[in-house]
PDB file of C-alpha atoms in Angstrom:
ATOM      1  CA  ALA A   1     -62.950   6.769 156.691  1.00  0.00           C
ATOM      2  CA  SER A   2     -64.350   4.586 153.949  1.00  0.00           C
ATOM      3  CA  ILE A   3     -66.628   1.600 154.148  1.00  0.00           C
ATOM      4  CA  PHE A   4     -66.759  -0.947 151.331  1.00  0.00           C
ATOM      5  CA  VAL A   5     -69.620  -3.404 151.341  1.00  0.00           C
ATOM      6  CA  GLY A   6     -68.635  -6.526 149.435  1.00  0.00           C
ATOM      7  CA  GLU A   7     -71.033  -8.224 147.074  1.00  0.00           C
ATOM      8  CA  PHE A   8     -73.571  -5.396 146.885  1.00  0.00           C
ATOM      9  CA  ARG A   9     -76.328  -6.687 144.650  1.00  0.00           C
ATOM     10  CA  HIS A  10     -78.619  -4.229 142.910  1.00  0.00           C
ATOM     11  CA  GLU A  11     -81.497  -6.677 142.910  1.00  0.00           C
ATOM     12  CA  ASP A  12     -81.283  -6.818 146.715  1.00  0.00           C
ATOM     13  CA  ALA A  13     -81.971  -3.107 147.190  1.00  0.00           C
ATOM     14  CA  LEU A  14     -84.027  -0.309 145.706  1.00  0.00           C
ATOM     15  CA  VAL A  15     -81.866   2.548 146.959  1.00  0.00           C
ATOM     16  CA  GLU A  16     -78.150   3.246 147.135  1.00  0.00           C
ATOM     17  CA  ILE A  17     -77.133   5.984 149.557  1.00  0.00           C
ATOM     18  CA  GLU A  18     -73.714   7.559 149.716  1.00  0.00           C
ATOM     19  CA  ALA A  19     -72.878  10.151 152.356  1.00  0.00           C
ATOM     20  CA  THR A  20     -69.726  12.156 152.845  1.00  0.00           C
ATOM     21  CA  ALA A  21     -68.949  14.012 156.044  1.00  0.00           C
ATOM     22  CA  ILE A  22     -66.613  16.981 155.875  1.00  0.00           C
ATOM     23  CA  VAL A  23     -64.435  17.033 158.958  1.00  0.00           C
ATOM     24  CA  ARG A  24     -64.097  20.363 160.830  1.00  0.00           C
ATOM     25  CA  SER A  25     -67.319  21.671 159.393  1.00  0.00           C
ATOM     26  CA  ASP A  26     -70.968  21.570 160.282  1.00  0.00           C
ATOM     27  CA  ILE A  27     -71.900  20.871 156.645  1.00  0.00           C
ATOM     28  CA  ILE A  28     -72.648  17.259 155.784  1.00  0.00           C
ATOM     29  CA  PRO A  29     -73.543  16.868 152.111  1.00  0.00           C
ATOM     30  CA  LYS A  30     -75.525  13.813 151.112  1.00  0.00           C
ATOM     31  CA  ARG A  31     -76.492  12.197 147.835  1.00  0.00           C
ATOM     32  CA  ALA A  32     -79.149   9.539 147.383  1.00  0.00           C
ATOM     33  CA  VAL A  33     -79.858   7.807 144.081  1.00  0.00           C
ATOM     34  CA  GLU A  34     -83.033   5.789 143.700  1.00  0.00           C
ATOM     35  CA  TYR A  35     -82.673   3.101 141.060  1.00  0.00           C
ATOM     36  CA  ASP A  36     -86.286   2.005 140.890  1.00  0.00           C
ATOM     37  CA  PRO A  37     -88.021   4.055 139.691  1.00  0.00           C
ATOM     38  CA  PRO A  38     -85.339   6.267 138.071  1.00  0.00           C
ATOM     39  CA  ARG A  39     -85.520   9.879 139.269  1.00  0.00           C
ATOM     40  CA  ALA A  40     -83.579  13.053 138.632  1.00  0.00           C
ATOM     41  CA  TYR A  41     -80.646  13.690 140.969  1.00  0.00           C
ATOM     42  CA  LEU A  42     -77.841  16.191 141.307  1.00  0.00           C
ATOM     43  CA  ARG A  43     -75.071  16.019 138.726  1.00  0.00           C
ATOM     44  CA  ALA A  44     -72.714  17.632 141.235  1.00  0.00           C
ATOM     45  CA  LEU A  45     -72.769  18.852 144.790  1.00  0.00           C
ATOM     46  CA  VAL A  46     -70.460  21.741 145.621  1.00  0.00           C
ATOM     47  CA  SER A  47     -69.423  22.204 149.225  1.00  0.00           C
ATOM     48  CA  GLU A  48     -66.409  24.450 148.798  1.00  0.00           C
ATOM     49  CA  PRO A  49     -63.696  23.573 148.259  1.00  0.00           C
ATOM     50  CA  PHE A  50     -65.113  20.121 147.405  1.00  0.00           C
ATOM     51  CA  VAL A  51     -67.079  19.094 144.320  1.00  0.00           C
ATOM     52  CA  PHE A  52     -68.801  15.707 144.438  1.00  0.00           C
ATOM     53  CA  LEU A  53     -69.628  14.556 140.903  1.00  0.00           C
ATOM     54  CA  SER A  54     -72.502  12.090 140.626  1.00  0.00           C
ATOM     55  CA  GLY A  55     -72.115   8.985 138.534  1.00  0.00           C
ATOM     56  CA  THR A  56     -72.545   9.412 134.812  1.00  0.00           C
ATOM     57  CA  GLY A  57     -72.663   6.955 131.967  1.00  0.00           C
ATOM     58  CA  GLY A  58     -71.530   7.452 128.412  1.00  0.00           C
ATOM     59  CA  GLN A  59     -72.603   6.815 124.846  1.00  0.00           C
ATOM     60  CA  GLY A  60     -71.193   4.135 122.567  1.00  0.00           C
ATOM     61  CA  ALA A  61     -71.105   0.404 121.950  1.00  0.00           C
ATOM     62  CA  THR A  62     -67.882  -0.370 123.868  1.00  0.00           C
ATOM     63  CA  GLU A  63     -66.553   0.338 127.331  1.00  0.00           C
ATOM     64  CA  GLU A  64     -63.805   2.477 125.794  1.00  0.00           C
ATOM     65  CA  ALA A  65     -66.294   4.641 123.858  1.00  0.00           C
ATOM     66  CA  GLN A  66     -68.541   4.972 126.898  1.00  0.00           C
ATOM     67  CA  ALA A  67     -65.570   5.905 129.102  1.00  0.00           C
ATOM     68  CA  LYS A  68     -64.532   8.692 126.707  1.00  0.00           C
ATOM     69  CA  SER A  69     -68.094  10.009 126.531  1.00  0.00           C
ATOM     70  CA  ALA A  70     -68.654   9.759 130.307  1.00  0.00           C
ATOM     71  CA  PHE A  71     -65.389  11.585 131.055  1.00  0.00           C
ATOM     72  CA  GLU A  72     -66.398  14.373 128.634  1.00  0.00           C
ATOM     73  CA  SER A  73     -69.683  14.758 130.514  1.00  0.00           C
ATOM     74  CA  LEU A  74     -67.985  14.589 133.927  1.00  0.00           C
ATOM     75  CA  ILE A  75     -65.399  17.210 132.935  1.00  0.00           C
ATOM     76  CA  ALA A  76     -68.098  19.542 131.545  1.00  0.00           C
ATOM     77  CA  CYS A  77     -70.007  19.198 134.816  1.00  0.00           C
ATOM     78  CA  LEU A  78     -66.859  19.899 136.838  1.00  0.00           C
ATOM     79  CA  GLU A  79     -66.106  22.984 134.730  1.00  0.00           C
ATOM     80  CA  GLY A  80     -69.670  24.164 135.309  1.00  0.00           C
ATOM     81  CA  ALA A  81     -69.017  23.883 139.048  1.00  0.00           C
ATOM     82  CA  GLY A  82     -65.907  26.056 138.720  1.00  0.00           C
ATOM     83  CA  GLY A  83     -63.268  23.330 138.503  1.00  0.00           C
ATOM     84  CA  SER A  84     -61.009  21.715 135.943  1.00  0.00           C
ATOM     85  CA  LEU A  85     -59.578  18.303 135.147  1.00  0.00           C
ATOM     86  CA  ARG A  86     -56.553  19.061 137.367  1.00  0.00           C
ATOM     87  CA  ASP A  87     -58.847  19.457 140.387  1.00  0.00           C
ATOM     88  CA  LEU A  88     -60.060  15.837 140.337  1.00  0.00           C
ATOM     89  CA  ARG A  89     -58.674  13.875 143.284  1.00  0.00           C
ATOM     90  CA  ARG A  90     -60.674  10.654 143.128  1.00  0.00           C
ATOM     91  CA  VAL A  91     -62.298   8.790 140.239  1.00  0.00           C
ATOM     92  CA  THR A  92     -64.475   5.720 140.700  1.00  0.00           C
ATOM     93  CA  ILE A  93     -65.367   3.629 137.676  1.00  0.00           C
ATOM     94  CA  PHE A  94     -68.146   1.076 137.972  1.00  0.00           C
ATOM     95  CA  LEU A  95     -67.548  -1.546 135.313  1.00  0.00           C
ATOM     96  CA  ARG A  96     -69.878  -4.281 134.103  1.00  0.00           C
ATOM     97  CA  ARG A  97     -67.151  -6.462 132.533  1.00  0.00           C
ATOM     98  CA  LEU A  98     -63.769  -6.559 134.253  1.00  0.00           C
ATOM     99  CA  GLU A  99     -62.267  -7.854 130.997  1.00  0.00           C
ATOM    100  CA  ALA A 100     -62.550  -4.257 129.710  1.00  0.00           C
ATOM    101  CA  LEU A 101     -60.507  -2.829 132.593  1.00  0.00           C
ATOM    102  CA  GLY A 102     -57.440  -2.336 130.366  1.00  0.00           C
ATOM    103  CA  ASP A 103     -59.381  -0.393 127.718  1.00  0.00           C
ATOM    104  CA  VAL A 104     -60.993   1.911 130.283  1.00  0.00           C
ATOM    105  CA  SER A 105     -57.702   2.329 132.152  1.00  0.00           C
ATOM    106  CA  ARG A 106     -56.033   3.509 128.916  1.00  0.00           C
ATOM    107  CA  VAL A 107     -58.725   6.187 128.507  1.00  0.00           C
ATOM    108  CA  PHE A 108     -58.092   7.350 132.088  1.00  0.00           C
ATOM    109  CA  HIS A 109     -54.306   7.448 131.630  1.00  0.00           C
ATOM    110  CA  GLY A 110     -54.723   9.316 128.335  1.00  0.00           C
ATOM    111  CA  LEU A 111     -56.671  12.083 130.073  1.00  0.00           C
ATOM    112  CA  PHE A 112     -54.677  12.465 133.263  1.00  0.00           C
ATOM    113  CA  LYS A 113     -51.006  13.250 133.628  1.00  0.00           C
ATOM    114  CA  GLU A 114     -49.017  12.882 136.852  1.00  0.00           C
ATOM    115  CA  PRO A 115     -50.074  13.401 139.518  1.00  0.00           C
ATOM    116  CA  ARG A 116     -53.199  11.462 138.606  1.00  0.00           C
ATOM    117  CA  PRO A 117     -56.274  11.262 140.797  1.00  0.00           C
ATOM    118  CA  TYR A 118     -56.811   8.157 142.886  1.00  0.00           C
ATOM    119  CA  LEU A 119     -58.542   5.574 140.681  1.00  0.00           C
ATOM    120  CA  GLU A 120     -60.696   2.692 141.751  1.00  0.00           C
ATOM    121  CA  PHE A 121     -62.611   0.144 139.708  1.00  0.00           C
ATOM    122  CA  ILE A 122     -65.691  -1.517 141.166  1.00  0.00           C
ATOM    123  CA  PRO A 123     -67.455  -4.410 139.426  1.00  0.00           C
ATOM    124  CA  ALA A 124     -71.128  -3.542 139.000  1.00  0.00           C
ATOM    125  CA  THR A 125     -74.388  -4.613 137.432  1.00  0.00           C
ATOM    126  CA  GLY A 126     -77.860  -3.155 137.368  1.00  0.00           C
ATOM    127  CA  PHE A 127     -77.060   0.192 135.773  1.00  0.00           C
ATOM    128  CA  ALA A 128     -79.816   2.750 135.130  1.00  0.00           C
ATOM    129  CA  ARG A 129     -80.010   1.746 131.450  1.00  0.00           C
ATOM    130  CA  ASP A 130     -79.432  -1.686 129.922  1.00  0.00           C
ATOM    131  CA  GLU A 131     -76.931  -0.356 127.366  1.00  0.00           C
ATOM    132  CA  MET A 132     -74.695   1.125 130.079  1.00  0.00           C
ATOM    133  CA  LEU A 133     -71.406  -0.722 130.477  1.00  0.00           C
ATOM    134  CA  ILE A 134     -69.753   1.767 132.841  1.00  0.00           C
ATOM    135  CA  GLU A 135     -70.515   4.617 135.201  1.00  0.00           C
ATOM    136  CA  ILE A 136     -67.947   7.148 136.379  1.00  0.00           C
ATOM    137  CA  GLN A 137     -68.077   9.446 139.397  1.00  0.00           C
ATOM    138  CA  GLY A 138     -65.484  11.717 140.940  1.00  0.00           C
ATOM    139  CA  THR A 139     -64.461  14.028 143.740  1.00  0.00           C
ATOM    140  CA  ALA A 140     -62.581  17.269 143.133  1.00  0.00           C
ATOM    141  CA  VAL A 141     -60.947  19.847 145.367  1.00  0.00           C
ATOM    142  CA  LEU A 142     -61.094  23.366 143.980  1.00  0.00           C
ATOM    143  CA  LYS A 143     -57.980  25.487 144.228  1.00  0.00           C
ATOM    144  CA  ARG A 144     -60.170  28.517 144.800  1.00  0.00           C
ATOM    145  CA  PRO A 145     -63.788  28.817 145.903  1.00  0.00           C
ATOM    146  CA  ALA A 146     -66.221  28.270 143.013  1.00  0.00           C
ATOM    147  CA  SER A 147     -68.320  31.294 143.991  1.00  0.00           C
ATOM    148  CA  THR A 148     -65.564  33.848 143.399  1.00  0.00           C
TER     149      THR A 148
END
């Protein structure tokens, strides 16, 4: 089940908490990101066969450049957790300016061939750094356990 809270405003809260429960298991991974003050957090949480990739921003002056850079970082993190681009099942892109949706969507479609992961765009403000225009996070399902 998913819950979407409309009109989440960064200035209204100091902490965003996302929790995922894995059905038929006693393991419940959690991720909390404190925005103020910024603190280190996990880049990925592996609960085999799942890999939960924390949000990452990118480098560059445009949304397109930042999307390319953020995907490179996300893919490197996924590979470090034992996965690959083909293992991604869900990608969430937080976007400051919805006018750039087409540019960022083209980057996504250039990386992923059919079947593509589920993609969602969420309008957002209040990123960790002022120069951030996007943040990308993902969920992957490994074909084999990462520990083998």
